[in-house]
Coordinates of C-alpha atoms (C1' of nucleotides) in Angstrom, one line a residue:
Chain A
M288 CA 142.4 83.3 80.1
A289 CA 140.3 81.5 82.6
T290 CA 137.3 82.1 80.4
S291 CA 138.2 79.3 78.2
S292 CA 137.3 76.8 80.9
S293 CA 133.7 76.4 80.4
S294 CA 133.7 73.4 82.7
T295 CA 132.0 75.1 85.6
P296 CA 130.3 72.2 87.3
V297 CA 127.5 74.4 88.6
Q298 CA 126.4 75.8 85.2
E299 CA 124.1 72.9 84.3
P300 CA 122.0 72.7 87.5
L301 CA 121.9 76.4 87.8
Q302 CA 120.6 76.8 84.3
Q303 CA 118.1 74.1 84.8
G304 CA 116.8 75.6 88.0
L305 CA 116.6 79.1 86.4
H306 CA 114.8 78.0 83.3
Q307 CA 112.2 76.1 85.4
D308 CA 111.1 79.5 86.6
G309 CA 111.4 81.3 83.4
R310 CA 114.6 82.9 84.6
R311 CA 117.8 83.4 82.6
L312 CA 121.3 82.2 83.0
T313 CA 123.6 85.2 83.1
P314 CA 127.4 85.5 83.4
Q315 CA 126.9 87.4 86.6
R316 CA 124.9 84.6 88.2
L317 CA 127.3 82.0 87.0
R318 CA 130.3 83.9 88.3
I319 CA 128.8 84.3 91.7
L320 CA 127.8 80.7 92.2
D321 CA 131.1 79.6 90.7
L322 CA 133.0 81.6 93.3
F323 CA 131.3 79.8 96.1
E324 CA 131.9 76.5 94.3
R325 CA 135.6 77.2 94.0
L326 CA 136.0 78.3 97.6
G327 CA 134.3 75.1 98.7
S328 CA 132.2 74.1 101.6
G329 CA 132.3 75.8 104.9
R330 CA 133.6 79.2 103.6
H331 CA 131.1 81.9 104.1
L332 CA 131.2 85.3 102.5
S333 CA 129.4 88.6 102.9
A334 CA 128.0 90.4 99.9
E335 CA 130.9 92.8 100.0
D336 CA 133.3 89.8 100.1
V337 CA 131.8 88.5 97.0
H338 CA 132.1 91.9 95.4
Q339 CA 135.8 92.1 96.3
Q340 CA 136.6 88.6 95.2
L341 CA 135.0 89.2 91.8
L342 CA 136.9 92.5 91.4
E343 CA 140.2 90.7 92.0
G344 CA 139.4 88.5 89.1
E345 CA 138.7 90.2 85.8
A346 CA 135.0 90.1 86.3
K347 CA 133.1 93.0 87.8
V348 CA 129.6 92.5 89.0
S349 CA 127.7 95.4 90.6
L350 CA 126.9 95.2 94.2
A351 CA 123.2 95.5 93.5
T352 CA 123.3 92.5 91.3
I353 CA 125.3 90.6 93.9
Y354 CA 122.7 91.3 96.5
R355 CA 119.9 90.2 94.1
T356 CA 121.8 87.1 93.1
L357 CA 122.6 86.0 96.6
R358 CA 119.0 86.2 97.5
L359 CA 118.0 84.3 94.4
L360 CA 120.6 81.6 95.0
V361 CA 119.4 81.2 98.5
D362 CA 115.8 80.9 97.3
M363 CA 116.8 78.3 94.8
G364 CA 118.7 76.4 97.5
F365 CA 122.2 76.7 96.1
L366 CA 123.3 78.9 99.0
Q367 CA 122.5 79.1 102.6
E368 CA 122.2 82.3 104.5
L369 CA 123.8 82.3 107.9
E370 CA 122.2 84.9 110.0
L371 CA 119.3 85.9 112.2
S372 CA 116.4 86.5 109.9
E373 CA 115.3 89.7 111.7
A374 CA 118.8 90.8 112.0
G375 CA 120.0 93.0 114.7
R376 CA 121.7 92.9 118.0
R377 CA 120.2 91.6 121.1
F378 CA 121.1 92.4 124.6
E379 CA 120.4 90.6 127.9
L380 CA 121.4 90.8 131.5
S381 CA 124.7 89.3 132.2
S382 CA 124.1 87.2 135.2
A383 CA 127.0 86.8 137.5
D384 CA 126.4 83.0 137.7
H385 CA 127.1 81.9 134.2
G386 CA 130.2 83.3 132.6
D387 CA 129.4 80.7 130.1
H388 CA 126.6 81.4 127.7
H389 CA 125.4 79.2 125.0
H390 CA 122.6 79.9 122.6
L391 CA 120.6 77.9 120.2
V392 CA 119.2 80.3 117.6
C393 CA 116.6 79.7 114.9
I394 CA 117.8 81.5 111.8
R395 CA 114.2 81.9 110.5
C396 CA 112.3 83.3 113.4
G397 CA 115.0 84.3 115.8
R398 CA 113.7 82.1 118.6
T399 CA 116.5 81.5 121.1
E400 CA 117.1 78.8 123.6
E401 CA 119.8 78.8 126.2
F402 CA 121.7 75.8 127.3
E403 CA 124.8 74.8 129.2
S404 CA 127.5 72.4 128.4
I405 CA 130.5 71.2 130.4
P406 CA 132.3 69.8 127.3
V407 CA 132.1 73.2 125.7
I408 CA 133.7 74.9 128.7
T409 CA 136.4 72.3 128.7
A410 CA 137.0 72.7 125.0
G411 CA 137.2 76.5 125.4
Q412 CA 139.6 76.2 128.2
A413 CA 141.7 73.7 126.3
A414 CA 141.9 76.0 123.3
A415 CA 142.9 78.9 125.5
D416 CA 145.6 76.9 127.2
Q417 CA 147.0 75.6 123.9
H418 CA 147.5 79.2 122.6
G419 CA 148.6 80.6 125.9
F420 CA 145.5 82.7 126.4
D421 CA 144.0 83.5 129.8
L422 CA 140.4 82.5 129.4
I423 CA 137.7 85.1 130.2
E424 CA 134.6 83.8 128.7
S425 CA 133.3 81.4 126.0
T426 CA 130.1 81.6 124.1
L427 CA 128.8 78.9 121.8
N428 CA 126.3 80.0 119.2
V429 CA 124.4 77.2 117.6
R430 CA 122.4 78.2 114.5
G431 CA 119.7 76.1 113.2
I432 CA 116.0 75.9 112.3
C433 CA 113.5 75.3 115.0
P434 CA 110.6 72.9 114.7
D435 CA 108.0 75.6 114.0
C436 CA 109.9 77.0 111.1
R437 CA 110.8 73.7 109.5
Chain B
M232 CA 110.1 85.3 143.9
A233 CA 111.8 88.3 145.4
T234 CA 109.6 90.9 147.0
S235 CA 109.4 94.0 144.8
S236 CA 111.0 97.0 146.5
S237 CA 110.4 100.6 145.6
S238 CA 114.1 101.2 145.1
T239 CA 115.4 99.4 142.1
P240 CA 118.0 96.8 143.0
V241 CA 120.2 97.8 140.2
Q242 CA 120.6 101.4 141.2
E243 CA 123.4 101.0 143.7
P244 CA 125.8 98.9 141.6
L245 CA 125.0 101.0 138.5
Q246 CA 125.7 104.2 140.3
Q247 CA 128.8 102.9 141.8
G248 CA 130.2 101.7 138.5
L249 CA 129.3 104.9 136.8
H250 CA 130.9 107.1 139.4
Q251 CA 134.1 105.1 139.2
D252 CA 134.5 106.4 135.7
G253 CA 133.3 109.9 136.4
R254 CA 130.0 109.1 134.8
R255 CA 126.6 110.0 136.0
L256 CA 123.5 108.1 137.1
T257 CA 120.6 109.3 135.0
P258 CA 116.9 108.3 135.0
Q259 CA 117.3 107.0 131.4
R260 CA 120.2 104.7 132.3
L261 CA 118.4 103.4 135.3
R262 CA 115.2 102.8 133.4
I263 CA 117.0 100.8 130.7
L264 CA 118.9 98.6 133.1
D265 CA 115.8 98.2 135.3
L266 CA 113.8 97.0 132.3
F267 CA 116.3 94.2 131.8
E268 CA 116.3 93.5 135.4
R269 CA 112.5 93.1 135.5
L270 CA 112.5 90.9 132.5
G271 CA 115.1 88.7 134.2
S272 CA 117.9 86.6 132.8
G273 CA 117.7 85.0 129.4
R274 CA 115.3 87.6 127.9
H275 CA 116.9 89.4 125.1
L276 CA 115.8 92.6 123.5
S277 CA 116.9 94.7 120.5
A278 CA 117.4 98.4 120.8
E279 CA 114.0 99.0 119.2
D280 CA 112.4 96.5 121.6
V281 CA 113.8 98.5 124.5
H282 CA 112.4 101.7 123.0
Q283 CA 109.0 100.2 122.6
Q284 CA 108.9 98.7 126.1
L285 CA 109.8 102.1 127.6
L286 CA 107.1 103.8 125.5
E287 CA 104.5 101.4 126.9
G288 CA 105.4 102.6 130.3
E289 CA 105.2 106.3 130.9
A290 CA 108.9 106.8 130.3
K291 CA 110.2 107.9 127.0
V292 CA 113.9 107.6 126.2
S293 CA 115.2 108.6 122.8
L294 CA 116.5 105.9 120.5
A295 CA 119.9 107.6 120.4
T296 CA 120.2 107.4 124.2
I297 CA 119.1 103.8 124.1
Y298 CA 121.8 102.9 121.7
R299 CA 124.4 104.8 123.7
T300 CA 123.2 103.3 127.0
L301 CA 123.2 99.7 125.7
R302 CA 126.7 100.1 124.6
L303 CA 127.7 101.6 127.9
L304 CA 126.0 98.8 129.9
V305 CA 127.7 96.2 127.9
D306 CA 131.1 97.9 128.4
M307 CA 130.3 98.0 132.2
G308 CA 129.4 94.4 132.2
F309 CA 125.7 94.7 133.2
L310 CA 124.5 93.5 129.8
Q311 CA 125.7 91.0 127.3
E312 CA 125.5 91.5 123.6
L313 CA 124.4 88.4 121.8
E314 CA 125.5 88.7 118.3
L315 CA 127.1 86.2 116.2
S316 CA 130.7 86.6 115.1
E317 CA 131.2 89.5 112.8
A318 CA 127.9 91.1 112.1
G319 CA 126.4 91.0 108.7
R320 CA 125.0 88.3 106.6
R321 CA 127.1 85.5 105.3
F322 CA 126.4 83.0 102.6
E323 CA 127.9 79.7 101.9
L324 CA 127.2 76.7 99.7
S325 CA 124.2 74.7 100.7
S326 CA 126.1 71.5 100.4
A327 CA 128.5 72.7 103.1
D328 CA 129.2 70.4 106.0
H329 CA 128.2 71.8 109.3
G330 CA 131.1 74.1 109.8
D331 CA 132.7 74.6 113.1
H332 CA 134.5 77.8 113.0
H333 CA 135.8 78.4 116.5
H334 CA 137.6 81.5 117.4
L335 CA 139.9 82.4 120.3
V336 CA 139.9 86.2 120.5
C337 CA 142.2 88.4 122.5
I338 CA 140.0 91.2 124.0
R339 CA 143.0 93.5 124.2
C340 CA 144.6 93.4 120.7
G341 CA 141.9 91.6 118.8
R342 CA 144.3 88.8 117.7
T343 CA 142.3 85.8 116.6
E344 CA 143.2 82.1 116.5
E345 CA 141.0 79.5 114.9
F346 CA 140.7 76.1 116.3
E347 CA 138.5 73.0 115.9
S348 CA 136.9 70.8 118.5
I349 CA 134.9 67.7 118.2
P350 CA 133.4 68.0 121.7
V351 CA 132.0 71.4 120.7
I352 CA 130.3 70.0 117.6
T353 CA 128.9 67.2 119.6
A354 CA 127.6 69.5 122.3
G355 CA 126.0 71.8 119.6
Q356 CA 124.4 68.9 117.9
A357 CA 123.1 67.6 121.3
A358 CA 121.6 70.9 122.1
A359 CA 119.9 71.2 118.7
D360 CA 118.5 67.7 119.0
Q361 CA 117.2 68.3 122.5
H362 CA 115.2 71.3 121.3
G363 CA 114.2 69.8 118.0
F364 CA 116.3 72.1 115.9
D365 CA 118.0 71.3 112.6
L366 CA 121.6 72.2 113.1
I367 CA 123.2 74.5 110.6
E368 CA 126.3 75.8 112.2
S369 CA 127.9 76.2 115.5
T370 CA 130.4 78.8 116.5
L371 CA 132.3 78.9 119.7
N372 CA 133.8 82.3 120.6
V373 CA 136.4 82.2 123.3
R374 CA 137.4 85.5 124.7
G375 CA 140.6 85.9 126.7
I376 CA 143.9 87.7 126.9
C377 CA 146.8 86.5 124.7
P378 CA 150.3 86.0 125.9
D379 CA 151.6 89.3 124.3
C380 CA 149.0 91.4 126.0
R381 CA 149.3 89.9 129.4
Chain C
dG184 C1' 111.3 90.6 69.3
dT185 C1' 110.0 89.7 74.0
dT186 C1' 110.9 89.8 78.6
dG187 C1' 114.0 89.1 82.3
dT188 C1' 118.4 91.2 84.0
dT189 C1' 122.0 94.6 84.8
dG190 C1' 124.1 98.9 86.5
dC191 C1' 123.4 103.2 88.2
dA192 C1' 121.8 106.2 91.5
dA193 C1' 118.4 107.2 94.8
dA194 C1' 115.8 105.5 98.7
dG195 C1' 115.4 102.7 103.1
dC196 C1' 116.5 101.1 107.5
dG197 C1' 119.0 100.5 111.7
dT198 C1' 122.8 102.6 114.1
dT199 C1' 126.0 106.4 115.2
dT200 C1' 127.3 111.2 115.9
dG201 C1' 127.6 116.6 116.2
dC202 C1' 125.6 120.0 118.7
dA203 C1' 123.0 123.0 121.9
dG204 C1' 120.3 122.9 125.8
dA205 C1' 119.3 120.2 130.2
dA206 C1' 120.7 118.2 134.3
dG207 C1' 123.8 115.3 137.6
dA208 C1' 127.5 115.9 141.0
Chain D
dT225 C1' 129.6 125.8 138.8
dC226 C1' 131.5 122.3 135.8
dT227 C1' 131.0 118.5 133.0
dT228 C1' 128.4 114.9 131.4
dC229 C1' 124.2 113.5 129.3
dT230 C1' 120.0 113.9 126.5
dG231 C1' 117.3 114.6 122.4
dC232 C1' 117.1 116.1 117.9
dA233 C1' 118.4 115.7 113.3
dA234 C1' 121.8 114.9 110.1
dA235 C1' 125.2 111.4 108.8
dC236 C1' 126.6 106.8 108.0
dG237 C1' 127.0 102.0 106.1
dC238 C1' 124.7 98.2 104.3
dT239 C1' 120.9 96.6 101.6
dT240 C1' 117.0 97.3 98.5
dT241 C1' 114.6 99.3 94.6
dG242 C1' 113.0 102.3 90.3
dC243 C1' 114.3 102.9 85.9
dA244 C1' 116.4 102.9 81.3
dA245 C1' 119.6 100.3 78.6
dC246 C1' 121.0 95.7 77.7
dA247 C1' 121.1 90.8 76.8
dA248 C1' 119.3 85.9 77.1
dC249 C1' 116.1 83.2 74.9

DNA sequence: GTTGTTGCAAAGCGTTTGCAGAAGA
DNA sequence: TCTTCTGCAAACGCTTTGCAACAAC
């Protein structure tokens, strides 16, 4: 049983952070953060992904708790949320000029700046060539935090 | 700036495109595309934004029609949809390095290849720096047609 | 024992869809 | 006329929340 391995490296900092705010360490919270820890950096999961991953193991955590815990872990700084704050799709005119559209988006306020970049076009073309694709369009989305929101 | 003409400049190409597919030019469709045209390139709106903007004028278009029309205009190539990879919120460990998940997607069959590119990371970082953003992540989406579908 | 947390189910919110009436071609 | 399109309202999927039982401290 994997439960015997109490050596989760995240337990201590998590517990400490929780107790500072009068919150409690629960198996559910530990399991969720531990999942991200095991997957390692750079892997991002949706709430549903987390739910599925935990179901594959022997641990079930309700979706409601997953949503609550993800928000908590983001607030505590353990996780980062990758998404436009005021989520939702945006539309804009497709100008015939640029088939090449690059956006710098603030994940807090949604502010968007456009920019162009030759190296990006080149890299997109190179990737297409390498896999035998005919290139149609490439779009670079850069997510970050703008000066006002920092 | 261009002189404002009484006839909307988008009417002709829109009508032509619609008729090619046996579709019809309606005031609603014209109003929506015209709104984007008046705002100009680079301005992006959500469906709700479009709804509000049209309510401010004297023209009301139902939200359902706006959603349908936005999708239509994207399919026809008049508008571009700015949304990050696969919709929905994603979470990842805070300690994560700036990921560069770059995708090469076939628009026919949906086949997806992942690749990495230093120049893209550099370009994303440069754009963030230039606008004073703290970089979190950059994603390059390259759309094309794969060898099998060609 | 006290109080924060969970799971369930119901509510919310943005988006999509079925349908009958309205309107382009 | 013949279809397509619109508006309404209901449906839908994802996320949040109220509440009673439960568990960490």
